[in-house]
Coordinates of C-alpha atoms in Angstrom, one line a residue:
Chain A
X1 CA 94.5 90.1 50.5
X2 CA 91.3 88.8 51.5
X3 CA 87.8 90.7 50.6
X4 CA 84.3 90.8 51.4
X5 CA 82.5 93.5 50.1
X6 CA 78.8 93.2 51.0
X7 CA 75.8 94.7 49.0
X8 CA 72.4 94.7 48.4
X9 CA 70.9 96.5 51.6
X10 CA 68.5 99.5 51.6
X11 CA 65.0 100.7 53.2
X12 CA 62.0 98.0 52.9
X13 CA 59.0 97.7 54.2
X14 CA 58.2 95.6 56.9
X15 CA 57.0 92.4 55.3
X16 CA 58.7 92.8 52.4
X17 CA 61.8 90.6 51.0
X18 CA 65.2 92.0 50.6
X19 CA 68.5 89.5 49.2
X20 CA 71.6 90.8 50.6
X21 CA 75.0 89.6 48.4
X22 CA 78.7 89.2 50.0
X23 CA 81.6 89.0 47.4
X24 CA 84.9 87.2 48.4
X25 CA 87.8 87.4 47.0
X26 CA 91.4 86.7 47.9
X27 CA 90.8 82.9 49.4
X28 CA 89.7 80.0 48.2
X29 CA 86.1 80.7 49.1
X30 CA 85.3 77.2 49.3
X31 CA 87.3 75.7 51.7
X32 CA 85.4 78.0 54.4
X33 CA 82.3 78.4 56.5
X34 CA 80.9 81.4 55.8
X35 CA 78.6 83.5 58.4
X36 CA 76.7 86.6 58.7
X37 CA 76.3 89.0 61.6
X38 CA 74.4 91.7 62.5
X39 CA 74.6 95.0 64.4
X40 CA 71.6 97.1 65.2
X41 CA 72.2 101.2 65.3
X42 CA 74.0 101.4 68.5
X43 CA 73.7 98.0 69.8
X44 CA 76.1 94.9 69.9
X45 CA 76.9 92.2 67.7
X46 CA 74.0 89.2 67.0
X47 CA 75.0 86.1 64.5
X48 CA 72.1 85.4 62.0
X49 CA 73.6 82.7 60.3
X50 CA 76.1 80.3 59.0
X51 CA 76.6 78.0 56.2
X52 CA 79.3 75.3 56.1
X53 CA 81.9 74.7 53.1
X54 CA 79.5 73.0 50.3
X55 CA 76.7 73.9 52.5
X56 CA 75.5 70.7 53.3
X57 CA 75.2 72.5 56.8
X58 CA 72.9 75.6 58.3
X59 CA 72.0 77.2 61.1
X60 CA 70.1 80.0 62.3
X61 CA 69.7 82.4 65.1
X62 CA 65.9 81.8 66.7
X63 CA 65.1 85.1 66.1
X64 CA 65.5 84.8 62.2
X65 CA 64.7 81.2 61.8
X66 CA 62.0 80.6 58.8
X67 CA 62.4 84.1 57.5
X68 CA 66.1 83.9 56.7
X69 CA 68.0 81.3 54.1
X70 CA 71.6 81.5 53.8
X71 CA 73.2 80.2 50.5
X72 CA 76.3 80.4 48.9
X73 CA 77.6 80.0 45.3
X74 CA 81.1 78.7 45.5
X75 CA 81.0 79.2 41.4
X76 CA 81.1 82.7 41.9
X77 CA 82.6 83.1 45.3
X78 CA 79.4 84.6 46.7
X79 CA 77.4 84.1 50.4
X80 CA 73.6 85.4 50.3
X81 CA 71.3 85.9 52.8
X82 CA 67.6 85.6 51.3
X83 CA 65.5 87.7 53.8
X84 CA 62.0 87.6 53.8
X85 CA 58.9 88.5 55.9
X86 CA 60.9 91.3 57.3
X87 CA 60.1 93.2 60.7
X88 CA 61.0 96.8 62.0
X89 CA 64.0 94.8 64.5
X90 CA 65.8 93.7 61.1
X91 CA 66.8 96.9 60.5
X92 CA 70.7 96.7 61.4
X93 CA 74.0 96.8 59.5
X94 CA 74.6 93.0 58.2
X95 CA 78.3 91.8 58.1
X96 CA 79.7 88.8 56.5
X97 CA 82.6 86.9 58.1
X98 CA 84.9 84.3 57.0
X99 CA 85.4 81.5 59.5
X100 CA 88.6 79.9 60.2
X101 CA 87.7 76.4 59.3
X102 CA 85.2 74.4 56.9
X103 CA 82.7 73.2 59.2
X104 CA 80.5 76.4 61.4
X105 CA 81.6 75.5 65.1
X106 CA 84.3 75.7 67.3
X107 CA 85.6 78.4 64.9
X108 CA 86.4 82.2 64.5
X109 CA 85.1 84.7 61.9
X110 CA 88.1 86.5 60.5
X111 CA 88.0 89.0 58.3
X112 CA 84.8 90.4 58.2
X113 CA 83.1 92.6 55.8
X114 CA 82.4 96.5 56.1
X115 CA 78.7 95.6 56.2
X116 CA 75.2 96.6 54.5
X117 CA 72.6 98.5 56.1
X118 CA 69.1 97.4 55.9
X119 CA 66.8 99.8 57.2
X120 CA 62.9 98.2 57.6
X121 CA 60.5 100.8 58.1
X122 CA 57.3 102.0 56.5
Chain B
X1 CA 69.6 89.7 77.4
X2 CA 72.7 88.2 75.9
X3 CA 73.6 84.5 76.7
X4 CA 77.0 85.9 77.4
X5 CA 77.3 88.5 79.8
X6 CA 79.7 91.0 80.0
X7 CA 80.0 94.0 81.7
X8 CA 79.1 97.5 79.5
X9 CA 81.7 99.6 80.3
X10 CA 85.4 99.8 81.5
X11 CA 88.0 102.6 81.7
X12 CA 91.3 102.7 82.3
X13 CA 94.3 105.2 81.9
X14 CA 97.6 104.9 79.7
X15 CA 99.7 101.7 81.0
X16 CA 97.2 100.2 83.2
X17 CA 96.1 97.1 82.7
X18 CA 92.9 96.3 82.3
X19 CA 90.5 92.9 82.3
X20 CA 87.1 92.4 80.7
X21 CA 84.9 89.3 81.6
X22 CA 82.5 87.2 79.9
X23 CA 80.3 84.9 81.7
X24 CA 78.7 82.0 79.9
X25 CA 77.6 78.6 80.8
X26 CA 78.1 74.8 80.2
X27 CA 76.4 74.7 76.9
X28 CA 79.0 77.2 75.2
X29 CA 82.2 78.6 77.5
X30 CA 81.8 75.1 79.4
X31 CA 82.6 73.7 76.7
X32 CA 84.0 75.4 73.5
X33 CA 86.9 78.1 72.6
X34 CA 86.2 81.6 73.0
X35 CA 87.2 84.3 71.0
X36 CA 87.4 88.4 71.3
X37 CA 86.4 90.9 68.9
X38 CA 87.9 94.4 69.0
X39 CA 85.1 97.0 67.2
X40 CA 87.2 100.7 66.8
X41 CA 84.3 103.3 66.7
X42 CA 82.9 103.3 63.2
X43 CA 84.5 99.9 61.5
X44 CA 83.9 96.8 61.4
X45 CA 84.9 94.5 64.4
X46 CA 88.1 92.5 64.3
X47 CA 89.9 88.9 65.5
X48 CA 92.0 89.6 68.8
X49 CA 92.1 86.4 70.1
X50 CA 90.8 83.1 69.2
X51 CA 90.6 79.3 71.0
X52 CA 90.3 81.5 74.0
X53 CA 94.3 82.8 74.4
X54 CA 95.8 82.7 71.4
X55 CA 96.2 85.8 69.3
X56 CA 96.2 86.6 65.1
X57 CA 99.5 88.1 63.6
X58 CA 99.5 91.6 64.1
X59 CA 98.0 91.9 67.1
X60 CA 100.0 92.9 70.1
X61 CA 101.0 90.9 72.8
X62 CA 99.8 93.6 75.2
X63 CA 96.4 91.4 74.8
X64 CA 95.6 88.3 76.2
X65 CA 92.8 85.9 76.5
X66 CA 91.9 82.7 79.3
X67 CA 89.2 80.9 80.0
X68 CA 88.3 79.0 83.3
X69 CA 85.6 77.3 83.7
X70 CA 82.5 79.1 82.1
X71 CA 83.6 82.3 82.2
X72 CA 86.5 83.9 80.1
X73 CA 88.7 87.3 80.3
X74 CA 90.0 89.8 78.2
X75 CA 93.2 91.7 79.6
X76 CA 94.9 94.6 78.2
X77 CA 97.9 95.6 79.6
X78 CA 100.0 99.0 78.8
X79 CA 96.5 100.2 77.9
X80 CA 96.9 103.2 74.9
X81 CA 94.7 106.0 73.4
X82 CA 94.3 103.6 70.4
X83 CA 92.7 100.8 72.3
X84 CA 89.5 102.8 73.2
X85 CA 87.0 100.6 71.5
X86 CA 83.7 98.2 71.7
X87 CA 85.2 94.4 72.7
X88 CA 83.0 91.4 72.5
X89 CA 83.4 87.6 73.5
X90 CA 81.5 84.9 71.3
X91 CA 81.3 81.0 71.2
X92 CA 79.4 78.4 69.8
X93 CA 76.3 77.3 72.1
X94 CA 75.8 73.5 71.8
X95 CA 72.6 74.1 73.2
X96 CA 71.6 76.8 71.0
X97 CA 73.3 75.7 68.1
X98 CA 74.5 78.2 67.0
X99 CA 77.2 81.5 67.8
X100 CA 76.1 83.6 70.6
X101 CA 77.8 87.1 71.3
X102 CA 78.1 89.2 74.5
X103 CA 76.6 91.9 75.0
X104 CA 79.9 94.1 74.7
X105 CA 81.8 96.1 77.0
X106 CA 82.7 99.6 75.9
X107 CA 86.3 100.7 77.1
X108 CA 87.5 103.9 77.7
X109 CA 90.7 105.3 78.3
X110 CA 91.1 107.9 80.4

């Protein structure tokens, strides 16, 4: 059965850092995209980010871009979003998503994660 | 504002059918699959249907997806209690580069 169990959310401050984990299991992690989507309290779905395969490929929503670095570690069948600089909007609960294929396009995210919540607030 | 615009809410009572829109443009519905996202109250959202009509194992055949130009559609039809949820449409933006969501249309059944 496939798995991804995210961790590593909390309260920060705004302009703080926070490094959010996602733990896969039940695939061979590396022969996906993974991505990570986000979900204010109340509010719809916004992608953050993606990262292809052997993540020779990234890409960012504008409204994280230079503040957020995805990475994975296909050793350890882990995705990570590296969050820095932080602002009062972050606050949401982050999912992680497997996508259907290797590369980060034309693609679907299935299964996803039950999420973290961040919470940025003084 | 979402790039993908769908309308917030829709009802419905047992066995209708209802449809759910999504309007894009030629930099992502133009010109790549679109896929649904069922979101039950409280959990995370799932696949309904991917490359804009075609739909994972499991899910029932009561829902359908098609896409015409740059907009796309979500029916339901035989609507039940148990499909009372948050559905959103998503596709890759060439432009953008990168995924872009609608906004999400809350259905309720009556």
């Amino acid at each position: 059965e496939v798995q991804l169990v995210e961790s590593g959310g909390g309260l920060v401050q705004p302009g703080r850092s926070l490094r959010l984990s996602c733990a896969a299991s039940g695939f061979s992690f590396n022969d996906y995209a993974m991505h990570w989507v986000r979900q204010a309290p109340g509010k719809g779905l916004e992608w953050v980010s993606g990262i292809t395969w052997n993540s020779g490929s990234t890409a960012y929503a504008d409204s994280v871009k230079g503040r957020f670095t995805i990475s994975r570690d296909n050793a350890k069948n882990a995705l990570y979003l590296q969050m820095n600089s932080l602002r009062a909007e972050d606050t949401a609960l982050y999912f992680c998503a497997k996508a259907a294929r290797e590369w980060l396009e034309t693609n679907w995210f299935d299964p996803w994660g039950q999420g973290t919540l961040v919470t940025v607030s003084s | 504002q979402s790039v993908l615009t769908q309308p917030p809410s829709a009802s419905g009572t047992p066995g209708q059918r209802v449809t759910v829109s999504c309007s894009g443009s030629s930099s992502n519905i133009g010109r790549n699959a679109v896929n649904w996202y069922q979101q039950l109250p409280g959990t995370a959202p799932k696949l309904l249907i991917y490359d804009n009509n075609q739909r994972p194992s499991g899910v029932p055949d009561r829902f359908s997806g098609s896409k015409s130009g740059t907009s796309a559609s979500l029916a339901i039809s035989g609507l039940q209690s148990e499909d009372e949820a948050d559905y959103y449409c998503a596709v890759w933006d060439d432009s953008l580069n990168g995924w872009v969501f609608g906004g999400g249309t809350k259905l309720t059944v009556l």
